[in-house]
Short mmCIF file of C-alpha atoms and ligand atoms in Angstrom, two decimals:
data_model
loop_
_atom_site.label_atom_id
_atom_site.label_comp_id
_atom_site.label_asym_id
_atom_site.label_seq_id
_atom_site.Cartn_x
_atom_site.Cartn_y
_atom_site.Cartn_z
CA UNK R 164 -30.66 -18.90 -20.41
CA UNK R 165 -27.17 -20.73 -19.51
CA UNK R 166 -26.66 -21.02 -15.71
CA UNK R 167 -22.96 -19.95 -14.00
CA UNK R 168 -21.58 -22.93 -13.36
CA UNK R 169 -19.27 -22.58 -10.27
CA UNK R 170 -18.06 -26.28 -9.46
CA UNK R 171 -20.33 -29.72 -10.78
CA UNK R 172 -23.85 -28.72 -9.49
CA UNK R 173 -22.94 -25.42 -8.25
CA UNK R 174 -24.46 -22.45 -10.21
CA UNK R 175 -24.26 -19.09 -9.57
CA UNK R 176 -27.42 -16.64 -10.41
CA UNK R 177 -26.24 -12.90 -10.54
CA UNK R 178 -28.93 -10.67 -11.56
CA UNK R 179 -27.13 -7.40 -12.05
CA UNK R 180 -28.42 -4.28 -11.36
CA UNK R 181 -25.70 -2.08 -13.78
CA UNK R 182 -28.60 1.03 -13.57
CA UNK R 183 -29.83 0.99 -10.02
CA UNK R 184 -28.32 4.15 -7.84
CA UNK R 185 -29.73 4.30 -4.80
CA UNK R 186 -30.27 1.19 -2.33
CA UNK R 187 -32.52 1.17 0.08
CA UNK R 188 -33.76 4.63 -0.65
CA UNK R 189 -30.72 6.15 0.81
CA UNK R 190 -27.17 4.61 -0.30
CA UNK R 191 -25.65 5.72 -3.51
CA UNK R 192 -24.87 2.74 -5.86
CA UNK R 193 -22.19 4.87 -8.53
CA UNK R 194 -20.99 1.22 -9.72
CA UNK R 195 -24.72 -0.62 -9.53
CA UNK R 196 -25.15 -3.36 -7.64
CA UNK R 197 -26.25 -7.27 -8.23
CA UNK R 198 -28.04 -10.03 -6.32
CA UNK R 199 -26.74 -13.35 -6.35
CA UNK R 200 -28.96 -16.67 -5.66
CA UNK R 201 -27.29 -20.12 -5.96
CA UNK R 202 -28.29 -23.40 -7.12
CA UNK R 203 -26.81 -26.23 -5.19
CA UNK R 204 -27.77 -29.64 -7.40
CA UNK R 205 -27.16 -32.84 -4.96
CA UNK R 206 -27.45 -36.45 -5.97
CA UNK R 207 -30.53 -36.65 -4.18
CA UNK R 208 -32.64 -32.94 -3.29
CA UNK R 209 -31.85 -29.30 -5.53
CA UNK R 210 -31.85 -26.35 -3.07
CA UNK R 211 -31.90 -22.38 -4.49
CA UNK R 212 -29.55 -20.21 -1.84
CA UNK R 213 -31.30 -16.51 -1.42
CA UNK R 214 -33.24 -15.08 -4.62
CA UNK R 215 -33.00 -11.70 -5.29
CA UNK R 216 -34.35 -8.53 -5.40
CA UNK R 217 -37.91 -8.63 -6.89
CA UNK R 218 -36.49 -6.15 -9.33
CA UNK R 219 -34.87 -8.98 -10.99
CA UNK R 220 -37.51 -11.72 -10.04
CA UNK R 221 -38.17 -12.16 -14.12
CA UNK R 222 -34.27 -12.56 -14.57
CA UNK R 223 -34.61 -15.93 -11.92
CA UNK R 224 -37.69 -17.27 -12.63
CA UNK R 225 -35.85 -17.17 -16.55
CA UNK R 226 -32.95 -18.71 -14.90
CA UNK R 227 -34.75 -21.27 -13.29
CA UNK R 228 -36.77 -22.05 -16.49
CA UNK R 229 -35.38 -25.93 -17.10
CA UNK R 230 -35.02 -26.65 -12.98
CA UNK R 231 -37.71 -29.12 -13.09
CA UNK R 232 -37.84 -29.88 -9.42
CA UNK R 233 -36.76 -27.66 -6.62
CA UNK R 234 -36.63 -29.22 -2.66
CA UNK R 235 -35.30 -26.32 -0.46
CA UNK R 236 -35.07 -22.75 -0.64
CA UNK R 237 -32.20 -21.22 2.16
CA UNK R 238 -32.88 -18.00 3.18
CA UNK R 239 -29.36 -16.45 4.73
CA UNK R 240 -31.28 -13.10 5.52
CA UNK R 241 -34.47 -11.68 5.22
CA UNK R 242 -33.86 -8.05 3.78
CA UNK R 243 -36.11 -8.19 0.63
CA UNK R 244 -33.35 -8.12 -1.59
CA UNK R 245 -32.51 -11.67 -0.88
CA UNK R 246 -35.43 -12.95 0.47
CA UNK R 247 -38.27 -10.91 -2.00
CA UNK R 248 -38.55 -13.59 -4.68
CA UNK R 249 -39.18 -16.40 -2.05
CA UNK R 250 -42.70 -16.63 -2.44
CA UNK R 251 -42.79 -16.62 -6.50
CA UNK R 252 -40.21 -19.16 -6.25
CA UNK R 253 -42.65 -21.21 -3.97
CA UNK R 254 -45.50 -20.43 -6.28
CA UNK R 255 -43.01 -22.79 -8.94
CA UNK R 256 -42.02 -25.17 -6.51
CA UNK R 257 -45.19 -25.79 -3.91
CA UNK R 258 -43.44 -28.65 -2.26
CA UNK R 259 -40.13 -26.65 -1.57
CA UNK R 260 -39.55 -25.82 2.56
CA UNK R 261 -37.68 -22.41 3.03
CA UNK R 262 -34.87 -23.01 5.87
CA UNK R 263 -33.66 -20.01 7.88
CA UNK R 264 -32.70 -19.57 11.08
CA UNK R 265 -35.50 -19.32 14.28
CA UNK R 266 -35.37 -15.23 14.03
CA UNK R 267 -35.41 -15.21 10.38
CA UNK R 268 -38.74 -17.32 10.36
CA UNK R 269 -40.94 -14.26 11.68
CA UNK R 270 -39.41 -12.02 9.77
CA UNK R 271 -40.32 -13.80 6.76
CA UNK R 272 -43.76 -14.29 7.77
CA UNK R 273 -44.33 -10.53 8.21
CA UNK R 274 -42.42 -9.50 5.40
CA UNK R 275 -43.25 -11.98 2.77
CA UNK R 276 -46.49 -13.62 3.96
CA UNK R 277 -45.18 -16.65 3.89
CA UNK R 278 -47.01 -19.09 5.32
CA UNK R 279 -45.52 -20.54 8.61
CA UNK R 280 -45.79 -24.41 7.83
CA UNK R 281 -43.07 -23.27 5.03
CA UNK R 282 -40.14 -22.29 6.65
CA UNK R 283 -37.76 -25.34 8.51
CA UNK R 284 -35.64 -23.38 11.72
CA UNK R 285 -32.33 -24.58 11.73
CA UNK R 286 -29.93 -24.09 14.43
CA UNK R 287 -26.03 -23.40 13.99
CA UNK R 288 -24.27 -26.07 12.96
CA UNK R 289 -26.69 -28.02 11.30
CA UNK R 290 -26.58 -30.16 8.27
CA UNK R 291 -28.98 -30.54 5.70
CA UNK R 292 -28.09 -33.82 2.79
CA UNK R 293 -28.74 -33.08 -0.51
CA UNK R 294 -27.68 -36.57 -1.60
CA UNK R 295 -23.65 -36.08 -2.42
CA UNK R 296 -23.67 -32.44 -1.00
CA UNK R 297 -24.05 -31.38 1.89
CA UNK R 298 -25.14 -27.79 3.80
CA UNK R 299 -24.23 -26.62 7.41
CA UNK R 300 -25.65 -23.31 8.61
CA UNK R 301 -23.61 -21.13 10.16
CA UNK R 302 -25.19 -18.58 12.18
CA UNK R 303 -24.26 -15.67 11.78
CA UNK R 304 -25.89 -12.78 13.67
CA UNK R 305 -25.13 -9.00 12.94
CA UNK R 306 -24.03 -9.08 9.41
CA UNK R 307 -26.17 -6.83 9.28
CA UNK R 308 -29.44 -7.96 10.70
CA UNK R 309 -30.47 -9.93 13.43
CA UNK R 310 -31.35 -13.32 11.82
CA UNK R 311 -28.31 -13.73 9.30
CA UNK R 312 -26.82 -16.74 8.87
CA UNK R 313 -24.05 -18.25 6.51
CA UNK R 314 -24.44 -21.32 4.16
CA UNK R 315 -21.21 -24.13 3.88
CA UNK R 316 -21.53 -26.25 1.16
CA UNK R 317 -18.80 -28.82 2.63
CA UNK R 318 -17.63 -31.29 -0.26
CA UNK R 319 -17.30 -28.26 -2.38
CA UNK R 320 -15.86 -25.86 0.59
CA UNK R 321 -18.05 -22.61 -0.85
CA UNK R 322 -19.28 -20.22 1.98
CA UNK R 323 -22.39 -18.13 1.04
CA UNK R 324 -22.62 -15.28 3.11
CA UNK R 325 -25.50 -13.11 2.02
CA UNK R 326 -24.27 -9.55 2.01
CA UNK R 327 -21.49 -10.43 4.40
CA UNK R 328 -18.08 -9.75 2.46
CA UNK R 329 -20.47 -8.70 -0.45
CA UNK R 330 -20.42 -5.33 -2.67
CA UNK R 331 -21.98 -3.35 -4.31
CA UNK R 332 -20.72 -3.79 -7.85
CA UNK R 333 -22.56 -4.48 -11.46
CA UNK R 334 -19.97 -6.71 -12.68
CA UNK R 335 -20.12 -9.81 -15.54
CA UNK R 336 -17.60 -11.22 -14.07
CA UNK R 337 -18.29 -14.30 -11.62
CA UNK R 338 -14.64 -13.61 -9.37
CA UNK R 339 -13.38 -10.77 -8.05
CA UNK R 340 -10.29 -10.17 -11.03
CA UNK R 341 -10.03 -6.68 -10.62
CA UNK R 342 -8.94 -6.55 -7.00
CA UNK R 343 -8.08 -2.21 -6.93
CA UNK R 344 -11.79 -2.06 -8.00
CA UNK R 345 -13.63 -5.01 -5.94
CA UNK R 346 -11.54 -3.36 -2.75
CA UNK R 347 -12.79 0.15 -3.61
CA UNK R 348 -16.57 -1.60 -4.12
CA UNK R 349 -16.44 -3.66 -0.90
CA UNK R 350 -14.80 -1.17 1.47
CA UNK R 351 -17.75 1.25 0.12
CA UNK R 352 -20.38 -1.77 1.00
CA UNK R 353 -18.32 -2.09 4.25
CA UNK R 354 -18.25 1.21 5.55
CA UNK R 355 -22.29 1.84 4.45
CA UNK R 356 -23.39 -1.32 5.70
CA UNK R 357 -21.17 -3.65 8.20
CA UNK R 358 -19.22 -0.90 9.83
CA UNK R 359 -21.94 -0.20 12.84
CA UNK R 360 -21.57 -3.90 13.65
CA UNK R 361 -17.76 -4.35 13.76
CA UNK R 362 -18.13 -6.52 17.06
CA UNK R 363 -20.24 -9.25 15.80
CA UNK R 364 -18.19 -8.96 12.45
CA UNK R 365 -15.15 -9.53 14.47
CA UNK R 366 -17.28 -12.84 16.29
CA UNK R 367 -18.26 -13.89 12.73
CA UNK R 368 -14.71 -13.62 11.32
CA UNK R 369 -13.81 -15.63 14.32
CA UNK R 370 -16.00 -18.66 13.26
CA UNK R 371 -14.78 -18.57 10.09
CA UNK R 372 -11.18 -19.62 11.29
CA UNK R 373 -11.57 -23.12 11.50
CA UNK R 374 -13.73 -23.73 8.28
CA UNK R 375 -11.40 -24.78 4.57
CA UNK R 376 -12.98 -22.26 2.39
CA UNK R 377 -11.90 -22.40 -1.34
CA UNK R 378 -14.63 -19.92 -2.65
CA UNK R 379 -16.90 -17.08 -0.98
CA UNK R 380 -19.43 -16.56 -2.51
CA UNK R 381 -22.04 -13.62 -1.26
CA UNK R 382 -24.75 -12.46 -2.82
CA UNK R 383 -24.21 -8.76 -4.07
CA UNK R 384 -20.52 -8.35 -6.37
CA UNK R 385 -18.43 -10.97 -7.56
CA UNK R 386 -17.30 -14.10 -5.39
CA UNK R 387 -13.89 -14.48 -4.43
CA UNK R 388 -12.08 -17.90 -5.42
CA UNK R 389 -9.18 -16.31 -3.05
CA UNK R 390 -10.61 -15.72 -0.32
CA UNK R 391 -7.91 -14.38 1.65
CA UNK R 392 -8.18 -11.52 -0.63
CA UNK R 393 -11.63 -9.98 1.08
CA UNK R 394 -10.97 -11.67 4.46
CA UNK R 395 -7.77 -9.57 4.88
CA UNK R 396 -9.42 -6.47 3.71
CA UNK R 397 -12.01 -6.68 6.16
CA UNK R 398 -9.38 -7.99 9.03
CA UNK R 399 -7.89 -4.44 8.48
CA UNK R 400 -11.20 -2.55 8.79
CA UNK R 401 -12.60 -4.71 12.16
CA UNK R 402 -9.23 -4.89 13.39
CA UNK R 403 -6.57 -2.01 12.79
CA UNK R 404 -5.63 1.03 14.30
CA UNK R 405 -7.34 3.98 12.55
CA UNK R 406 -4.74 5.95 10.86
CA UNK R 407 -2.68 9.29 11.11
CA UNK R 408 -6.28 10.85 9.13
CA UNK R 409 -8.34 13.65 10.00
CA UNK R 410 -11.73 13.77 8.03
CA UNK R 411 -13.44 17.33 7.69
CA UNK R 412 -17.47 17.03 6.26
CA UNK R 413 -18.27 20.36 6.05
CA UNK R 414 -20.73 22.77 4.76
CA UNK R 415 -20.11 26.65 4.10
CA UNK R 416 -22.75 29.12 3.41
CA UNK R 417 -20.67 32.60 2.20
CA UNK R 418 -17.49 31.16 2.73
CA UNK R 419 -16.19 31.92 6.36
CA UNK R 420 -16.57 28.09 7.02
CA UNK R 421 -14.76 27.16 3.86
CA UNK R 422 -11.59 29.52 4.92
CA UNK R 423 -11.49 27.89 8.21
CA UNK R 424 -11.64 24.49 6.83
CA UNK R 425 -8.68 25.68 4.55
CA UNK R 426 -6.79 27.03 6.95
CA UNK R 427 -7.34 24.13 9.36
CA UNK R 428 -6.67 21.66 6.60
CA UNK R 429 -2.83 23.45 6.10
CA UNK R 430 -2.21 23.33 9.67
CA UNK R 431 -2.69 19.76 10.07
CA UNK R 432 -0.76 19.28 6.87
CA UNK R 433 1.76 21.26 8.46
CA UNK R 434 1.98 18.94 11.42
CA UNK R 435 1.87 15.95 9.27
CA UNK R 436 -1.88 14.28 9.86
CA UNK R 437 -3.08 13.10 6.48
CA UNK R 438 -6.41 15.40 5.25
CA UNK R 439 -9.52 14.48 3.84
CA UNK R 440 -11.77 17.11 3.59
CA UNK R 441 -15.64 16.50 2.39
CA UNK R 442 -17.91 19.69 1.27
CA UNK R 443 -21.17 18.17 2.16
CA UNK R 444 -23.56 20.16 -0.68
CA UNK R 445 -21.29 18.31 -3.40
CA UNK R 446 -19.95 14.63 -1.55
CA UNK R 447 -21.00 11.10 -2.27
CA UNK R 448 -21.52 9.95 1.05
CA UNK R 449 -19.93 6.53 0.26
CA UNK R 450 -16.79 8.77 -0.35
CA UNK R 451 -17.14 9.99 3.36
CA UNK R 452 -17.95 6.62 4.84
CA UNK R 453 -15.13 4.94 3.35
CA UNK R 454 -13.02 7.99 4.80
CA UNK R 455 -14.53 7.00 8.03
CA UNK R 456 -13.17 3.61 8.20
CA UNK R 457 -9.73 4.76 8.54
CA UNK R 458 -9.83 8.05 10.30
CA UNK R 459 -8.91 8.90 13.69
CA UNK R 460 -10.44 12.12 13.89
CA UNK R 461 -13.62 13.77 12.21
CA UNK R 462 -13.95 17.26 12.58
CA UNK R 463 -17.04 18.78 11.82
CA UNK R 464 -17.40 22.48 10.12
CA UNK R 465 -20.75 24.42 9.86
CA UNK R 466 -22.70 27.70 9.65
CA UNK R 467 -25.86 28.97 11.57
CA UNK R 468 -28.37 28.24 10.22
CA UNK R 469 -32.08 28.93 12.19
CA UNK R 470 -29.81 29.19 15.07
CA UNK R 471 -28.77 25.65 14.84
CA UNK R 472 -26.34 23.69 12.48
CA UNK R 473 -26.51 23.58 8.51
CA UNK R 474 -29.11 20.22 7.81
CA UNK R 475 -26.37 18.59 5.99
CA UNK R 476 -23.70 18.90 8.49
CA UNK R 477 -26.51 17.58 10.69
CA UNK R 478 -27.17 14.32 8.33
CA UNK R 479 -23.53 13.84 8.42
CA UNK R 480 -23.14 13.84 12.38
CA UNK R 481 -26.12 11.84 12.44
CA UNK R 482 -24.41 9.76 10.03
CA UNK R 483 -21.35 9.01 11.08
CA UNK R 484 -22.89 8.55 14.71
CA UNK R 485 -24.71 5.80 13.04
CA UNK R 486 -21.98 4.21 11.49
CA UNK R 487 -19.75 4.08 14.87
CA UNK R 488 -16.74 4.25 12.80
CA UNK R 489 -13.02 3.96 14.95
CA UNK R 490 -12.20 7.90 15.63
CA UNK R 491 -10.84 8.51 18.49
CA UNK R 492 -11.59 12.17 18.55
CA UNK R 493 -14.13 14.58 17.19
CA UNK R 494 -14.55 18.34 17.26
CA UNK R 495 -16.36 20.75 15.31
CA UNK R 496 -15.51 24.23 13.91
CA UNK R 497 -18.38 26.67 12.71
CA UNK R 498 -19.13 30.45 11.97
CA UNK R 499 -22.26 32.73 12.95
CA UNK R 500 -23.81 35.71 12.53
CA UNK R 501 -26.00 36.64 15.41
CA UNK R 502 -26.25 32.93 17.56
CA UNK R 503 -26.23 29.35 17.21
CA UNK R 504 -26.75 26.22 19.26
CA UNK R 505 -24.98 24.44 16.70
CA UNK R 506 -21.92 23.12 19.07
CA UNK R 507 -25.26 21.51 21.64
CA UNK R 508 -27.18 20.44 18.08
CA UNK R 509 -24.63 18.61 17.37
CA UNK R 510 -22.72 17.51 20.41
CA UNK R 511 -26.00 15.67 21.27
CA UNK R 512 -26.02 13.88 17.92
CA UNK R 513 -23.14 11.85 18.91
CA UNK R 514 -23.68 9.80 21.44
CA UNK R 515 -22.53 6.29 19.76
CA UNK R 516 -18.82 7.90 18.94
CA UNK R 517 -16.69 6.87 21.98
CA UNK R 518 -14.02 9.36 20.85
CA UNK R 519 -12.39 12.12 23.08
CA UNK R 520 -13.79 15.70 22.23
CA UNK R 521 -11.67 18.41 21.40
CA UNK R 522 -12.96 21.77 22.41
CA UNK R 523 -14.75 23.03 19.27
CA UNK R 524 -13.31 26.32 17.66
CA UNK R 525 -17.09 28.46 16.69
CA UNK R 526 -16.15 31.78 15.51
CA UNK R 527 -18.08 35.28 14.69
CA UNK R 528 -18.54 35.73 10.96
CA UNK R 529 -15.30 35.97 8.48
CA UNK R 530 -12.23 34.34 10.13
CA UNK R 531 -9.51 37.04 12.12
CA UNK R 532 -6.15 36.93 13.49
CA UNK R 533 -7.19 35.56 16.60
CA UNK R 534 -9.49 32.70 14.92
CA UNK R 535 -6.94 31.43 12.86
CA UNK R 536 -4.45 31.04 15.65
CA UNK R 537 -7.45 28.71 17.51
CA UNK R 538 -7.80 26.64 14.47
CA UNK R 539 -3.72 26.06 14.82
CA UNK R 540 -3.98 24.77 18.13
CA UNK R 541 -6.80 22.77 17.37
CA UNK R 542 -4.36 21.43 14.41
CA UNK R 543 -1.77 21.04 17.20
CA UNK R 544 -4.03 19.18 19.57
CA UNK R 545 -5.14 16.81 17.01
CA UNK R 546 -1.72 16.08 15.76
CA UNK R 547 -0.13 15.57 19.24
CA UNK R 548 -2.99 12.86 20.35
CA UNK R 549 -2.22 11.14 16.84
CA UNK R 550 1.79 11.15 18.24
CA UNK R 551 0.98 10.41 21.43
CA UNK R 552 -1.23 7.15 20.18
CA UNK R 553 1.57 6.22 17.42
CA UNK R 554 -1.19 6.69 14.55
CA UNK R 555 0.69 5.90 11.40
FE1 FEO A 1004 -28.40 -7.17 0.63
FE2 FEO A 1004 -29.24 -6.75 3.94
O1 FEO A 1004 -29.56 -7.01 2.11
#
């Protein structure tokens, strides 16, 4: 099989994963996904940057059919989707070390059982020669584990940051040409992945300032030979204001939920906040964490159910307390029957959210009169905290 070439000894390896739709168990992949390794030929020493999912581990070792000799193995990141094929590429290439940095060394050990006398610990900043090519390792922690790092290959200024910058996106293509869709892809990846680390992003975005980087090249999506393009986009997710956006993930049982969400939804139409409503039985929850990356305010609707909140309104809270998106303020409307701790269920779920709450509006069965006019001030409320914090 034909390797990518990227530059004179630079090849990329993208196993793509067009049917896989769930990650981990537990993120929806609508477009697929792909891992990409790297070969990095020097004058002098061959080195293999991440494998890939063991999924795909026939797709590599096909890849790597005529590599006759391999030296080093770089390990950005232990998650198994990078790091799984390590020890059948050893199995090829018994005199290869596998470099990573000091906390990624354990983790491999325990993960992958590989031996300890394999793996090199390199700090940040340092170099390793491959004859006319040379690699510097960029630590890199948070993105999204503890032990990731980044890999500069200098003479050819390509930056390989793991699943930093990455998406999840089947694609044939080796750069990001269809920008509307690689956005849409890596905002999704963003959101599911990076967002709950935004402060080391915004440290690792910070070392990447003084570095000349013609190509990024991660290892899940396309790579980006303008780089600006993905390091803008994810400036404006660390970085901005959230906007003028009120997000609504709700659930509704017989439909007194649903009419408040409706009528809330007008209201703050009314007033000018931008709505995006999720019914929880039906949404991709990518679709609701991208929402999340721009909204100022989530407000979250439920029924009673077994005197406490509906489960998926409950995933969802738990969610986007997880994901420690930018809202500044959060409230919750609901319906009962005969009692709920639903307000306490899920006031306690949010602990990581440092947004203002907004007295929640929980009414007795169908909406009235009187219910209606408390979902208009809670429309009000929201919309005057947007003015008064010049959300656009
Ligand atoms: Fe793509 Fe954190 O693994």
């Amino acid at each position: 099989m034909k390797l990518h070439k990227m530059k004179d000894g630079v090849y990329m390896i993208p196993a793509v994963h067009w049917e896989r739709r769930l990650f981990d168990s537990l993120i929806p992949l609508p477009d697929g996904t792909s891992y990409n390794a790297y070969l990095v030929e020097g004058s002098e020493k061959t080195a293999l940057i991440d494998t890939v999912d063991p999924m795909k581990a026939e797709f590599l070792m096909e890849q790597l059919k005529d590599v006759k000799r391999l030296d080093y193995i770089v390990a950005n990141h232990a998650e198994q989707d990078h790091s799984g094929c390590i020890s059948l590429v050893l199995e090829k290439y018994p005199e290869a070390k596998v470099f990573a940095t000091p906390k990624a060394k354990p983790m491999l050990m325990d993960l992958l059982l590989i031996p300890e006398d394999k793996i090199i610990t390199v700090e940040d900043g340092e170099t390793l020669s491959l004859g006319d090519k040379t690699l510097r390792f960029i630590h890199a922690p948070w993105v999204h584990w503890p032990e990731t790092m980044f890999t500069y290959l200098e003479e050819d200024k390509i930056l390989f940051t793991c699943d930093f910058l990455g998406s999840h996106m089947a694609t044939s293509e080796m750069y990001a040409t269809d920008e509307c869709k690689v956005y849409e892809s890596a905002k999704r990846y963003y959101s599911e992945i990076m967002m709950p680390f935004r402060t080391s992003i915004q440290k690792n975005l910070d070392k990447l300032k003084d570095l000349t980087i013609d190509i990024i090249a991660p290892s899940h999506g396309p790579a980006y030979n303008k780089p600006e393009f993905i390091i803008n986009a994810y400036h404006s997710w660390v970085y901005d204001e959230p906007g003028n956006i009120a997000v609504i993930p709700f659930v509704s049982m017989h439909g007194s939920v649903k009419k408040m969400v409706e009528h809330l939804e007008g209201a703050l139409k009314e007033r000018g906040v931008i709505v995006k409503p999720f019914d929880l039985t039906v949404t991709d929850l990518g679709q609701l964490a991208m929402a999340l990356v721009d909204a100022a305010t989530v407000v979250i609707g439920t029924p009673a159910v077994l005197a406490g909140a509906h489960p998926d309104a409950i995933y969802a809270t738990y969610l986007a307390n997880a994901l420690r998106p930018k809202a500044k303020f959060i409230s919750i409307i609901g319906s009962y029957s005969w009692g709920s701790k639903a307000i306490d269920q899920l006031s306690g779920l949010l602990a990581n959210l440092k947004a203002e709450v907004i007295p929640p509006v929980f009414i007795k069965g169908f909406p009235k009169e009187a219910d209606f006019k408390a979902l208009e001030n809670l429309a009000e409320t929201i919309a005057q905290k947007h003015r008064e914090n010049n959300l656009k």
